[in-house]
Amino acid sequence: MSEKSLFTDKVAEKIWAQYFRRLDRWLRALDETQKQELILEIKGHLLESLQSEPSESESERLLNAIERLGEPETYVKPMLAERLLTKASKSLKPKDVLRGLYYHFVGGVKKIFAGIIFVFGYALAVSLALIGLLKVFFPGRVGLFLFEKGTLLFGLSVKPEGARTEVLGYWIIPICLGSAFLLYIGLTKLLKVLKKK
């Protein structure tokens, strides 16, 4: 049954088409298979709701069904976040993680606070990995430097000449890369746990 044949009322057809165009915009972040599954699920809910009010006109029944289900902007975010975070927890790709975080933490003070912590954590993981990699190319400028006055500098130093000693040497490479990896995996696993709540 094509969507055109769902309605005899042209207004209802137009409402249906507009609703699913808006929904389609929200679901762009999903791959095509997930997107189609979610669209079919939502169509099923709307059609079921439509059939529960046989006495009204098609357009009125459709508007009532949409009102009961809600606008895509309100109910799609949690569904989208769940699917994207599930994908991120399996793929471990930074792009998937960031997209999942975006949709999961948009809205609410607690979610914003948690989002800031996760963004900071992932930024720290990337920074540690960069420090580990840069040590190979700039061995005299990257490290944990102890200056004569007792101050420490961790990372990239523009002028390490005043440094008394470089504390970690080349051990900074496995320490930073290992820490970055563990932090990244830990944050991603924590996302998985939070997603289930």
PDB file of C-alpha atoms in Angstrom:
ATOM      1  CA  MET A   1       0.000   0.000   0.000  1.00  0.00           C
ATOM      2  CA  SER A   2       1.557   3.273  -1.055  1.00  0.00           C
ATOM      3  CA  GLU A   3       1.417   6.305   1.220  1.00  0.00           C
ATOM      4  CA  LYS A   4      -0.718   8.164  -1.318  1.00  0.00           C
ATOM      5  CA  SER A   5      -3.438   5.517  -0.985  1.00  0.00           C
ATOM      6  CA  LEU A   6      -3.499   5.831   2.823  1.00  0.00           C
ATOM      7  CA  PHE A   7      -5.733   8.894   2.602  1.00  0.00           C
ATOM      8  CA  THR A   8      -8.607  10.049   0.444  1.00  0.00           C
ATOM      9  CA  ASP A   9      -8.309  13.542   1.931  1.00  0.00           C
ATOM     10  CA  LYS A  10      -5.660  15.689   0.167  1.00  0.00           C
ATOM     11  CA  VAL A  11      -5.100  17.757   3.330  1.00  0.00           C
ATOM     12  CA  ALA A  12      -4.312  14.592   5.303  1.00  0.00           C
ATOM     13  CA  GLU A  13      -1.835  13.536   2.584  1.00  0.00           C
ATOM     14  CA  LYS A  14      -0.114  16.910   2.836  1.00  0.00           C
ATOM     15  CA  ILE A  15       0.041  16.786   6.665  1.00  0.00           C
ATOM     16  CA  TRP A  16       1.468  13.248   6.499  1.00  0.00           C
ATOM     17  CA  ALA A  17       4.121  14.251   3.939  1.00  0.00           C
ATOM     18  CA  GLN A  18       5.158  17.367   5.883  1.00  0.00           C
ATOM     19  CA  TYR A  19       5.417  15.437   9.141  1.00  0.00           C
ATOM     20  CA  PHE A  20       7.708  12.825   7.629  1.00  0.00           C
ATOM     21  CA  ARG A  21       9.840  15.451   5.862  1.00  0.00           C
ATOM     22  CA  ARG A  22      10.464  17.049   9.267  1.00  0.00           C
ATOM     23  CA  LEU A  23      11.160  13.645  10.780  1.00  0.00           C
ATOM     24  CA  ASP A  24      13.554  12.845   7.937  1.00  0.00           C
ATOM     25  CA  ARG A  25      15.585  15.987   8.723  1.00  0.00           C
ATOM     26  CA  TRP A  26      15.998  14.862  12.326  1.00  0.00           C
ATOM     27  CA  LEU A  27      17.060  11.360  11.325  1.00  0.00           C
ATOM     28  CA  ARG A  28      19.874  12.394   8.955  1.00  0.00           C
ATOM     29  CA  ALA A  29      22.446  11.376  11.572  1.00  0.00           C
ATOM     30  CA  LEU A  30      21.411   7.710  11.309  1.00  0.00           C
ATOM     31  CA  ASP A  31      22.492   5.299   8.621  1.00  0.00           C
ATOM     32  CA  GLU A  32      19.800   4.413   6.080  1.00  0.00           C
ATOM     33  CA  THR A  33      18.832   1.079   7.677  1.00  0.00           C
ATOM     34  CA  GLN A  34      18.335   2.553  11.150  1.00  0.00           C
ATOM     35  CA  LYS A  35      16.529   5.526   9.672  1.00  0.00           C
ATOM     36  CA  GLN A  36      14.042   3.341   7.768  1.00  0.00           C
ATOM     37  CA  GLU A  37      13.443   1.132  10.836  1.00  0.00           C
ATOM     38  CA  LEU A  38      12.607   4.173  12.947  1.00  0.00           C
ATOM     39  CA  ILE A  39      10.378   5.690  10.254  1.00  0.00           C
ATOM     40  CA  LEU A  40       8.451   2.414   9.933  1.00  0.00           C
ATOM     41  CA  GLU A  41       8.037   2.269  13.712  1.00  0.00           C
ATOM     42  CA  ILE A  42       6.693   5.826  13.834  1.00  0.00           C
ATOM     43  CA  LYS A  43       4.387   5.249  10.854  1.00  0.00           C
ATOM     44  CA  GLY A  44       3.018   2.201  12.647  1.00  0.00           C
ATOM     45  CA  HIS A  45       2.269   4.253  15.773  1.00  0.00           C
ATOM     46  CA  LEU A  46       0.548   6.979  13.763  1.00  0.00           C
ATOM     47  CA  LEU A  47      -1.538   4.536  11.714  1.00  0.00           C
ATOM     48  CA  GLU A  48      -2.596   2.656  14.850  1.00  0.00           C
ATOM     49  CA  SER A  49      -3.587   5.927  16.486  1.00  0.00           C
ATOM     50  CA  LEU A  50      -5.464   6.991  13.323  1.00  0.00           C
ATOM     51  CA  GLN A  51      -7.589   3.856  13.393  1.00  0.00           C
ATOM     52  CA  SER A  52      -8.640   4.464  16.997  1.00  0.00           C
ATOM     53  CA  GLU A  53     -10.814   7.464  15.962  1.00  0.00           C
ATOM     54  CA  PRO A  54     -12.976   6.382  13.015  1.00  0.00           C
ATOM     55  CA  SER A  55     -15.677   9.026  13.475  1.00  0.00           C
ATOM     56  CA  GLU A  56     -13.678  12.147  12.489  1.00  0.00           C
ATOM     57  CA  SER A  57     -12.337  13.287   9.117  1.00  0.00           C
ATOM     58  CA  GLU A  58      -8.958  11.915   8.032  1.00  0.00           C
ATOM     59  CA  SER A  59      -7.120  15.184   8.496  1.00  0.00           C
ATOM     60  CA  GLU A  60      -8.578  15.676  12.009  1.00  0.00           C
ATOM     61  CA  ARG A  61      -7.730  12.095  12.966  1.00  0.00           C
ATOM     62  CA  LEU A  62      -4.188  12.533  11.642  1.00  0.00           C
ATOM     63  CA  LEU A  63      -3.686  15.812  13.500  1.00  0.00           C
ATOM     64  CA  ASN A  64      -4.953  14.179  16.707  1.00  0.00           C
ATOM     65  CA  ALA A  65      -2.630  11.209  16.188  1.00  0.00           C
ATOM     66  CA  ILE A  66       0.332  13.546  15.623  1.00  0.00           C
ATOM     67  CA  GLU A  67      -0.599  15.507  18.739  1.00  0.00           C
ATOM     68  CA  ARG A  68      -0.656  12.304  20.816  1.00  0.00           C
ATOM     69  CA  LEU A  69       2.668  11.090  19.403  1.00  0.00           C
ATOM     70  CA  GLY A  70       4.300  14.507  19.552  1.00  0.00           C
ATOM     71  CA  GLU A  71       6.368  16.625  17.241  1.00  0.00           C
ATOM     72  CA  PRO A  72       9.578  15.027  15.887  1.00  0.00           C
ATOM     73  CA  GLU A  73      11.668  17.700  17.586  1.00  0.00           C
ATOM     74  CA  THR A  74      10.597  16.482  21.032  1.00  0.00           C
ATOM     75  CA  TYR A  75      10.475  12.697  20.881  1.00  0.00           C
ATOM     76  CA  VAL A  76      13.162  11.897  18.299  1.00  0.00           C
ATOM     77  CA  LYS A  77      16.168  13.227  20.276  1.00  0.00           C
ATOM     78  CA  PRO A  78      16.177  10.442  22.900  1.00  0.00           C
ATOM     79  CA  MET A  79      15.563   7.757  20.270  1.00  0.00           C
ATOM     80  CA  LEU A  80      18.307   9.181  18.085  1.00  0.00           C
ATOM     81  CA  ALA A  81      20.712   9.491  21.007  1.00  0.00           C
ATOM     82  CA  GLU A  82      20.090   5.886  22.028  1.00  0.00           C
ATOM     83  CA  ARG A  83      20.807   4.532  18.563  1.00  0.00           C
ATOM     84  CA  LEU A  84      23.872   6.747  18.033  1.00  0.00           C
ATOM     85  CA  LEU A  85      25.358   5.904  21.438  1.00  0.00           C
ATOM     86  CA  THR A  86      24.805   2.203  20.811  1.00  0.00           C
ATOM     87  CA  LYS A  87      26.645   2.582  17.519  1.00  0.00           C
ATOM     88  CA  ALA A  88      29.414   4.625  19.213  1.00  0.00           C
ATOM     89  CA  SER A  89      29.906   2.078  21.978  1.00  0.00           C
ATOM     90  CA  LYS A  90      30.426  -0.630  19.348  1.00  0.00           C
ATOM     91  CA  SER A  91      32.480   1.270  16.762  1.00  0.00           C
ATOM     92  CA  LEU A  92      34.537   3.465  19.151  1.00  0.00           C
ATOM     93  CA  LYS A  93      34.858   5.992  16.311  1.00  0.00           C
ATOM     94  CA  PRO A  94      35.278   9.588  17.544  1.00  0.00           C
ATOM     95  CA  LYS A  95      32.723  10.865  15.007  1.00  0.00           C
ATOM     96  CA  ASP A  96      30.082   8.436  16.294  1.00  0.00           C
ATOM     97  CA  VAL A  97      30.905   9.268  19.912  1.00  0.00           C
ATOM     98  CA  LEU A  98      30.571  13.025  19.314  1.00  0.00           C
ATOM     99  CA  ARG A  99      27.277  12.656  17.449  1.00  0.00           C
ATOM    100  CA  GLY A 100      25.867  10.417  20.155  1.00  0.00           C
ATOM    101  CA  LEU A 101      26.998  12.820  22.868  1.00  0.00           C
ATOM    102  CA  TYR A 102      25.468  15.751  21.045  1.00  0.00           C
ATOM    103  CA  TYR A 103      22.011  14.190  20.835  1.00  0.00           C
ATOM    104  CA  HIS A 104      22.203  12.615  24.288  1.00  0.00           C
ATOM    105  CA  PHE A 105      23.192  15.735  26.173  1.00  0.00           C
ATOM    106  CA  VAL A 106      21.139  18.375  24.374  1.00  0.00           C
ATOM    107  CA  GLY A 107      18.710  19.597  27.016  1.00  0.00           C
ATOM    108  CA  GLY A 108      18.690  19.651  30.801  1.00  0.00           C
ATOM    109  CA  VAL A 109      21.239  21.044  33.241  1.00  0.00           C
ATOM    110  CA  LYS A 110      22.423  17.602  34.358  1.00  0.00           C
ATOM    111  CA  LYS A 111      22.896  16.535  30.776  1.00  0.00           C
ATOM    112  CA  ILE A 112      24.799  19.701  29.932  1.00  0.00           C
ATOM    113  CA  PHE A 113      27.080  19.192  32.945  1.00  0.00           C
ATOM    114  CA  ALA A 114      27.662  15.544  32.021  1.00  0.00           C
ATOM    115  CA  GLY A 115      28.266  16.583  28.410  1.00  0.00           C
ATOM    116  CA  ILE A 116      30.940  19.072  29.488  1.00  0.00           C
ATOM    117  CA  ILE A 117      32.663  16.371  31.536  1.00  0.00           C
ATOM    118  CA  PHE A 118      32.621  13.938  28.611  1.00  0.00           C
ATOM    119  CA  VAL A 119      33.857  16.546  26.126  1.00  0.00           C
ATOM    120  CA  PHE A 120      36.660  17.503  28.534  1.00  0.00           C
ATOM    121  CA  GLY A 121      37.522  13.818  29.020  1.00  0.00           C
ATOM    122  CA  TYR A 122      37.686  13.114  25.298  1.00  0.00           C
ATOM    123  CA  ALA A 123      39.732  16.295  24.738  1.00  0.00           C
ATOM    124  CA  LEU A 124      42.153  15.133  27.437  1.00  0.00           C
ATOM    125  CA  ALA A 125      42.451  11.732  25.746  1.00  0.00           C
ATOM    126  CA  VAL A 126      43.253  13.388  22.403  1.00  0.00           C
ATOM    127  CA  SER A 127      45.759  15.740  24.079  1.00  0.00           C
ATOM    128  CA  LEU A 128      47.562  12.854  25.780  1.00  0.00           C
ATOM    129  CA  ALA A 129      47.757  10.956  22.494  1.00  0.00           C
ATOM    130  CA  LEU A 130      49.164  14.044  20.735  1.00  0.00           C
ATOM    131  CA  ILE A 131      51.803  14.547  23.428  1.00  0.00           C
ATOM    132  CA  GLY A 132      52.851  10.910  23.072  1.00  0.00           C
ATOM    133  CA  LEU A 133      53.112  11.212  19.294  1.00  0.00           C
ATOM    134  CA  LEU A 134      54.844  14.607  19.310  1.00  0.00           C
ATOM    135  CA  LYS A 135      57.621  13.263  21.564  1.00  0.00           C
ATOM    136  CA  VAL A 136      58.869  11.236  18.592  1.00  0.00           C
ATOM    137  CA  PHE A 137      59.188  14.322  16.387  1.00  0.00           C
ATOM    138  CA  PHE A 138      60.245  16.903  19.004  1.00  0.00           C
ATOM    139  CA  PRO A 139      62.092  14.944  21.705  1.00  0.00           C
ATOM    140  CA  GLY A 140      63.725  18.025  23.242  1.00  0.00           C
ATOM    141  CA  ARG A 141      60.516  20.036  23.428  1.00  0.00           C
ATOM    142  CA  VAL A 142      57.934  17.465  24.580  1.00  0.00           C
ATOM    143  CA  GLY A 143      57.911  15.827  27.986  1.00  0.00           C
ATOM    144  CA  LEU A 144      57.585  16.363  31.711  1.00  0.00           C
ATOM    145  CA  PHE A 145      60.072  19.102  32.500  1.00  0.00           C
ATOM    146  CA  LEU A 146      61.300  19.962  36.003  1.00  0.00           C
ATOM    147  CA  PHE A 147      62.620  23.506  36.152  1.00  0.00           C
ATOM    148  CA  GLU A 148      65.241  24.770  38.588  1.00  0.00           C
ATOM    149  CA  LYS A 149      62.656  26.630  40.658  1.00  0.00           C
ATOM    150  CA  GLY A 150      60.745  23.385  41.213  1.00  0.00           C
ATOM    151  CA  THR A 151      57.961  24.014  38.727  1.00  0.00           C
ATOM    152  CA  LEU A 152      56.766  21.247  36.444  1.00  0.00           C
ATOM    153  CA  LEU A 153      55.656  21.534  32.827  1.00  0.00           C
ATOM    154  CA  PHE A 154      53.899  18.663  31.090  1.00  0.00           C
ATOM    155  CA  GLY A 155      53.444  18.796  27.344  1.00  0.00           C
ATOM    156  CA  LEU A 156      55.047  20.887  24.628  1.00  0.00           C
ATOM    157  CA  SER A 157      57.533  23.506  25.772  1.00  0.00           C
ATOM    158  CA  VAL A 158      58.545  26.272  23.399  1.00  0.00           C
ATOM    159  CA  LYS A 159      61.732  27.017  25.333  1.00  0.00           C
ATOM    160  CA  PRO A 160      62.807  24.056  27.472  1.00  0.00           C
ATOM    161  CA  GLU A 161      66.406  25.362  27.709  1.00  0.00           C
ATOM    162  CA  GLY A 162      65.850  26.507  31.302  1.00  0.00           C
ATOM    163  CA  ALA A 163      64.602  23.076  32.265  1.00  0.00           C
ATOM    164  CA  ARG A 164      66.866  21.230  34.639  1.00  0.00           C
ATOM    165  CA  THR A 165      65.699  17.808  33.662  1.00  0.00           C
ATOM    166  CA  GLU A 166      63.187  15.980  31.522  1.00  0.00           C
ATOM    167  CA  VAL A 167      61.692  13.532  34.011  1.00  0.00           C
ATOM    168  CA  LEU A 168      60.089  10.807  31.890  1.00  0.00           C
ATOM    169  CA  GLY A 169      62.275  10.713  28.792  1.00  0.00           C
ATOM    170  CA  TYR A 170      60.874   8.451  26.102  1.00  0.00           C
ATOM    171  CA  TRP A 171      58.676   6.715  28.673  1.00  0.00           C
ATOM    172  CA  ILE A 172      56.236   9.548  28.063  1.00  0.00           C
ATOM    173  CA  ILE A 173      55.238   7.900  24.765  1.00  0.00           C
ATOM    174  CA  PRO A 174      53.761   4.645  26.162  1.00  0.00           C
ATOM    175  CA  ILE A 175      52.467   6.422  29.275  1.00  0.00           C
ATOM    176  CA  CYS A 176      50.572   9.062  27.260  1.00  0.00           C
ATOM    177  CA  LEU A 177      49.342   6.708  24.542  1.00  0.00           C
ATOM    178  CA  GLY A 178      48.267   4.089  27.090  1.00  0.00           C
ATOM    179  CA  SER A 179      46.535   6.684  29.265  1.00  0.00           C
ATOM    180  CA  ALA A 180      44.774   8.177  26.233  1.00  0.00           C
ATOM    181  CA  PHE A 181      43.584   4.738  25.131  1.00  0.00           C
ATOM    182  CA  LEU A 182      42.344   3.766  28.608  1.00  0.00           C
ATOM    183  CA  LEU A 183      40.616   7.120  29.092  1.00  0.00           C
ATOM    184  CA  TYR A 184      38.912   6.882  25.689  1.00  0.00           C
ATOM    185  CA  ILE A 185      37.719   3.308  26.292  1.00  0.00           C
ATOM    186  CA  GLY A 186      36.634   4.136  29.852  1.00  0.00           C
ATOM    187  CA  LEU A 187      34.617   7.172  28.781  1.00  0.00           C
ATOM    188  CA  THR A 188      32.979   5.227  25.966  1.00  0.00           C
ATOM    189  CA  LYS A 189      32.043   2.379  28.326  1.00  0.00           C
ATOM    190  CA  LEU A 190      30.675   4.920  30.820  1.00  0.00           C
ATOM    191  CA  LEU A 191      28.550   6.362  28.015  1.00  0.00           C
ATOM    192  CA  LYS A 192      27.155   2.892  27.441  1.00  0.00           C
ATOM    193  CA  VAL A 193      26.239   2.574  31.133  1.00  0.00           C
ATOM    194  CA  LEU A 194      24.646   6.044  31.269  1.00  0.00           C
ATOM    195  CA  LYS A 195      22.696   5.341  28.109  1.00  0.00           C
ATOM    196  CA  LYS A 196      20.990   2.373  29.787  1.00  0.00           C
ATOM    197  CA  LYS A 197      19.702   4.532  32.674  1.00  0.00           C
TER     198      LYS A 197
END
